[in-house]
Amino acid sequence: MNMFYKLISKSLWNRRTSVILTLLSIALSISLLAGVEHLRREAKDSFTKTISGTDLIIGARSGQVNLLLYSVFRIGNATNNISWESYKDIASGKNIKWTIPISLGDSHKGFRVMGTTQDYFEHYRYGNKMALSFKQGKQFQHVYDAVLGHQVAKELGYEIGQKIVLSHGLGKVSFSKHDDKPFEIVGILEPTGTPIDRTIHISLAGIEAIHIDWQHGAKIPGLSISAEDALKQDLTPKAITAVFVGLKSKVATFSLQRKINNYRQEPLIAIIPGIALVQLWQILSVIENLLLVISAFVVLTGLTGMITTLLAGLNERRREMAILRSVGAKPFYIFLLLMTESVLLTVIGCLLGIAIMFFILTILKPILITQYGLFIGINPINSYILIIIALVIALSAILGLIPSLIAFRRSLKDGLSIRN
Amino acid sequence: MTTAVEINSLSFQWKHTDNWSLSVNELNIEVGNKVFLYGPSGSGKTTLLDLLTGIHTHNKGSIQILGKELNTLSATQRDQFRADHIGFIFQQFNLLPYLNVIDNVLLPCHFSKIRYQNAKQDSPLLETARELLSSLGIDTELHNKTATQISVGQQQRVAIARSLMGNPEIIIADEPTSSLDMDARNAFIKLLLDEVEKTNSTIIFVSHDTSLASFFDRSLSINELA
Ligand SMILES: Nc1ncnc2c1ncn2[C@@H]1O[C@H](COP(=O)(O)OP(=O)(O)O)[C@@H](O)[C@H]1O
Ligand SMILES: [Mg+2]
C-alpha cells in the first residue's frame, strides 16, 4: 500500500472509536438528507403520474383535495354520492367525449374494490398517457367478474379463475362479507406504479348486485337474494361515487367545470386533476421543504462535528506530526494528510449514508404503498443524490481547511521539537 | 573531503524575547566525526540542532551543512535537504504508534528519493530494513509489532535503525538515552556508534550527562562555543 494512504488508514484505525462515531453521524445525516430529497422527488413523480388524460373529475360537493384523494389515490372516503340521473345528464352533454363512472366503498383484504364500466379500460390514462394493459386474462364481462391490479394479485397470490369474496366497508378485517356472491378473477393488469395496482375492479352492476339485499350498510334482516336471483333484477346503479370525464375540446374545460359547480339538481364539484394535484402538492411541499431545510442543517451539524473531532485530535497528534516532519514530511504533506482525512471520512460517511437510506427505503416502501399509495423507487443513485454528495464533499473540503491549515502552521512553528 | 558542519559567527534570538540568545563563534565538524555536545538543560542544545538542520533560520552568521549554506535555501528546499541528508533520534516517543516497526523504519525512504535509492542499492528495501533491525538486536518477530507493543529500549533501537535507513550523512541524536537506565544506555550508545561507523556517517549526540563523553571522538560544551 502507498505510504500516504497507509499513514491515513492506520492513523484513523488507531483513533477508531471517535472515527466510527464521526462516520455514523455523517452517514445518518446524509441518509436523512438524501432520503428526504429522494422521497420528495419520488413522491412528486408518483403523484403526477397517477392520472393523465382526464379533463375533469366530478364528485359530490366536498373539497377539491378530498375528491382527488378518494377518486384517484383511494385515500379517505366520499362524503356523498352522485345520483345516476345526474351522471346520465352530465354524460350526455355535447362536449363530452367519454365518461368513466366509479363506485367505491367495498374492499377485499384491505384492497379497495372499485365498480366501474368497461370504458375505464379503454379511456383511463396514467403516467405519460399510458393505457391500462392486461398481464393475464381480459376485462370483466359478467356481473360477478373481477379484474385485479398487479399488486393485489401479487400480494395475495391470486390467479385467473379463482373466486374471491368482497367485504362491505374498507377495514382490513371486515365482519360483514358479501359471501353469498363470490366473484371470479378474469383479468390481472400490468403494473402501473399507481394506486390502480392495489385496486380490484368490478362492474357497476356487480356493485349493485352485492348490495341488493343491503340497506344503510347492513343486510336487510330476513331478506336474502341469491347471486342467481340478483341477476334477474334491474342492476342499474342508483348512485355512483365519482366520474372521470374526457372532453372533445380542452377549451371547454373551465366552462363545464363552472356549470357543474353550479349544478342545480344536486351539489357537485368538478376538479381539473392537474390543478388539484398541484394544490395537493403545495400543501405537502411546505412540510417537505421544511424537512429538507432541517436535514440540510443536520448534515452541516454532522460535518461540523467531524471538524470538531479532528481539531480536538490535533493536540494529541502533535507528536505524530513532529515525527513525520523529522522523517522528512513537509508541512504541505501534513496539510494534505489532514485534508484527505476529512474528505475521506466524508466520502465513506456518504457511502454509508446512502446504504442506510437504501436499507430504510426498502423497509419503508411497502408501508408507503399500502398506507399512502405512494410508489417509491428505491434506486437512490440519481443525479440529484450525486449532486448532494458532491456538495457535501465540497463542503467537507472547505471545512477541512480549518484543521489542515492549523496543522500546517503548527508544524512550521513546532518543527521537530517534541516538547510538551 | 567536505566538512559536515561549518558555523561562523552565528547568533540567534527567539522572536519576541531578548533575555536569551545563542551564539556560536566558530564550529567545524568533519565528515565521520563523532561529536558529543553537552550543556545544562535550557542552555540551547536543541535550539542549536534546530538551526543546524534548518528547522529554524538564524538571524546572523553562516551555517554550512555538507557545503550548503542553509540561508540560501527556501523553506521547502531546506525540508528536502534535511530529509535527504539527516537522520534523527529523539529523547523518546520516536515512533508512530500506529505503524509497525518495519513501516516506521521505512518512513524516511518515503520522503527522500536519495535515501530510498541508497537503501535498496545492495539488497531489496525490506531486506535492508530487516538486516539493520537485526544488527540492532530487534528480532524478526518484533518487526510486525506496533511501536506501543515493544519496550522503550527497543523503541530507541528502532529509532536508530530508522535514522540510519538510506545512509544519511549526518545523524542527530537529541538526548536519546535520557529515557533509558544505565546499562541500557551504554549498550545503546555502543550499538549506535558501531552502526554509524559502518557507514562513516557523522553523528552529533546531545546530552546533559557528561559521563557519556568518553564514547566519542570529540566533546563540545555549548557554553564554550560562543
Ligand atoms: N519555540 C521557542 N520559542 C521561544 N523560546 C524557546 C523556544 N524553544 C525553546 N525556547 C527557549 O530557548 C532556550 C533553549 O532551549 P533548548 O534549546 O530547548 O535547551 P536545551 O535543549 O539545551 O535544554 C530555553 O530558554 C527555552 O525556553
Ligand atoms: Mg533539548
XYZ file of C-alpha atoms in Angstrom, chain B:
226
model
C 36.647 15.591 1.970
C 33.873 18.090 2.690
C 33.028 19.405 6.087
C 29.810 18.123 7.590
C 29.079 21.242 9.612
C 30.696 24.647 9.403
C 29.438 27.526 11.531
C 30.798 31.046 11.545
C 29.818 33.891 13.909
C 26.315 32.584 14.327
C 23.893 34.343 16.594
C 20.282 33.535 17.174
C 17.468 35.013 19.178
C 13.869 33.902 19.559
C 11.323 36.339 18.226
C 9.705 38.498 20.887
C 12.291 37.541 23.528
C 15.511 39.346 24.229
C 16.703 37.837 27.506
C 18.124 34.707 25.865
C 20.384 34.294 22.878
C 22.602 31.666 21.358
C 25.880 32.432 19.686
C 28.494 30.180 18.109
C 31.674 31.860 17.018
C 33.222 29.021 15.056
C 32.486 25.309 14.759
C 33.774 22.749 12.255
C 32.702 19.128 12.226
C 34.361 16.856 9.672
C 32.519 14.056 7.944
C 32.805 10.893 10.024
C 33.286 12.760 13.288
C 31.513 11.510 16.392
C 30.709 14.588 18.382
C 29.310 14.826 21.879
C 27.526 18.110 22.640
C 26.675 18.809 26.251
C 25.328 21.587 28.406
C 22.753 22.071 31.127
C 19.069 21.971 30.417
C 17.862 25.137 28.749
C 21.308 26.087 27.509
C 20.225 25.921 23.874
C 21.375 22.493 22.665
C 18.118 21.660 20.936
C 17.928 25.156 19.534
C 21.360 24.737 18.001
C 20.343 21.423 16.419
C 17.204 23.051 15.024
C 19.396 25.708 13.422
C 21.838 23.145 12.013
C 19.014 21.217 10.440
C 17.276 24.265 9.067
C 14.131 23.921 11.119
C 14.647 27.425 12.405
C 16.533 30.068 10.496
C 19.354 32.052 12.035
C 19.490 35.804 12.182
C 23.240 36.360 11.804
C 26.298 34.491 10.632
C 26.540 31.442 8.424
C 25.799 27.735 8.694
C 27.024 25.353 6.021
C 25.920 21.764 6.041
C 27.781 19.431 3.673
C 28.956 22.548 1.873
C 25.485 24.085 1.509
C 24.749 27.472 3.046
C 21.350 26.960 4.692
C 20.258 30.572 4.320
C 20.353 30.256 0.543
C 17.720 27.530 0.559
C 13.973 28.068 0.570
C 11.862 26.501 3.311
C 10.859 23.642 1.018
C 14.424 23.097 -0.137
C 15.590 23.024 3.485
C 12.899 20.436 4.272
C 14.054 18.284 1.390
C 17.726 18.766 2.230
C 17.044 17.626 5.775
C 15.037 14.610 4.604
C 17.847 13.600 2.241
C 20.884 14.075 4.455
C 19.942 13.957 8.134
C 18.652 11.166 10.368
C 17.067 11.983 13.727
C 16.789 10.230 17.062
C 14.878 11.939 19.861
C 14.595 11.507 23.593
C 11.524 9.288 23.464
C 8.361 8.537 21.507
C 10.304 8.412 18.269
C 7.922 6.070 16.524
C 4.487 6.496 15.037
C 2.386 4.427 17.426
C 0.035 3.084 14.762
C 2.664 1.828 12.333
C 4.557 -1.383 12.862
C 8.304 -1.459 13.426
C 9.182 -2.125 9.790
C 6.998 0.668 8.422
C 8.479 3.089 10.941
C 11.949 2.189 9.704
C 10.881 2.592 6.062
C 9.389 6.065 6.595
C 12.462 8.165 5.620
C 12.673 6.362 2.279
C 9.134 7.509 1.513
C 10.130 11.140 1.831
C 13.595 11.050 0.274
C 14.431 9.607 -3.135
C 18.131 9.690 -2.303
C 17.693 7.648 0.856
C 15.332 5.319 -0.983
C 17.927 4.684 -3.689
C 20.694 4.238 -1.141
C 18.680 1.798 0.918
C 17.905 -0.542 -1.959
C 21.342 -0.411 -3.527
C 22.756 -3.604 -2.028
C 19.607 -5.551 -1.224
C 15.851 -5.015 -1.527
C 14.437 -2.217 0.634
C 12.671 -4.506 3.076
C 15.781 -6.676 3.411
C 17.910 -3.650 4.244
C 15.456 -2.603 6.947
C 15.315 -6.107 8.420
C 19.083 -6.506 8.451
C 19.533 -3.131 10.097
C 16.979 -4.030 12.775
C 18.599 -7.407 13.378
C 22.052 -5.915 13.775
C 20.498 -3.619 16.408
C 19.119 -6.629 18.255
C 15.480 -6.284 17.140
C 14.444 -9.833 16.286
C 12.242 -10.668 13.321
C 9.232 -11.473 15.497
C 9.158 -7.856 16.667
C 9.174 -6.406 13.163
C 5.424 -6.543 12.705
C 4.597 -5.315 16.195
C 3.449 -1.743 16.615
C 5.574 0.765 18.485
C 3.368 0.544 21.558
C 3.887 -3.214 21.818
C 7.669 -3.057 22.372
C 9.752 -1.720 25.270
C 11.182 1.794 25.433
C 14.706 0.421 24.945
C 13.575 -1.445 21.844
C 11.786 1.651 20.554
C 15.008 3.652 20.828
C 16.909 0.991 18.881
C 14.226 1.025 16.166
C 14.735 4.790 16.082
C 18.444 4.195 15.415
C 17.573 1.908 12.523
C 15.225 4.486 11.103
C 17.754 7.314 11.360
C 20.316 5.191 9.525
C 17.992 3.976 6.722
C 19.371 5.089 3.382
C 22.678 6.227 4.892
C 22.147 9.937 5.562
C 25.478 11.746 6.029
C 24.554 13.219 9.390
C 22.836 11.653 12.403
C 21.400 13.957 15.034
C 20.614 12.400 18.396
C 18.970 14.716 20.921
C 19.185 13.172 24.400
C 18.274 9.725 23.071
C 19.336 7.998 26.269
C 17.522 10.003 28.926
C 14.641 7.548 28.980
C 16.960 4.558 29.435
C 18.617 3.156 32.568
C 22.389 2.997 32.950
C 23.017 -0.470 31.448
C 20.670 0.056 28.539
C 22.219 3.461 27.967
C 25.748 2.136 27.464
C 24.563 -0.716 25.255
C 22.508 1.747 23.226
C 25.421 4.107 22.619
C 27.748 1.240 21.623
C 25.204 -0.101 19.122
C 24.573 3.345 17.727
C 28.237 4.172 17.293
C 29.002 0.762 15.742
C 26.344 1.305 13.098
C 27.391 4.882 12.456
C 30.961 3.707 11.989
C 29.928 1.143 9.374
C 28.581 3.852 7.094
C 31.102 6.513 8.027
C 28.290 8.918 8.952
C 28.773 11.973 11.104
C 26.990 11.963 14.441
C 26.138 14.811 16.740
C 24.994 13.388 20.039
C 23.443 15.730 22.574
C 23.140 15.093 26.284
C 23.339 16.898 29.568
C 25.033 13.792 31.057
C 28.797 14.412 30.690
C 29.648 10.869 31.771
C 28.844 9.745 28.217
C 31.553 11.909 26.676
C 34.150 9.127 26.769
C 32.359 7.204 23.976
C 33.012 9.980 21.454
C 35.902 11.416 19.398
C 35.202 14.924 20.416
C 33.154 16.707 23.042
C 31.876 20.233 22.973
C 30.284 22.287 25.692
C 27.581 24.524 24.309
C 28.594 27.286 26.680
C 32.134 27.340 25.317
C 31.127 27.737 21.686
C 30.278 31.396 21.957
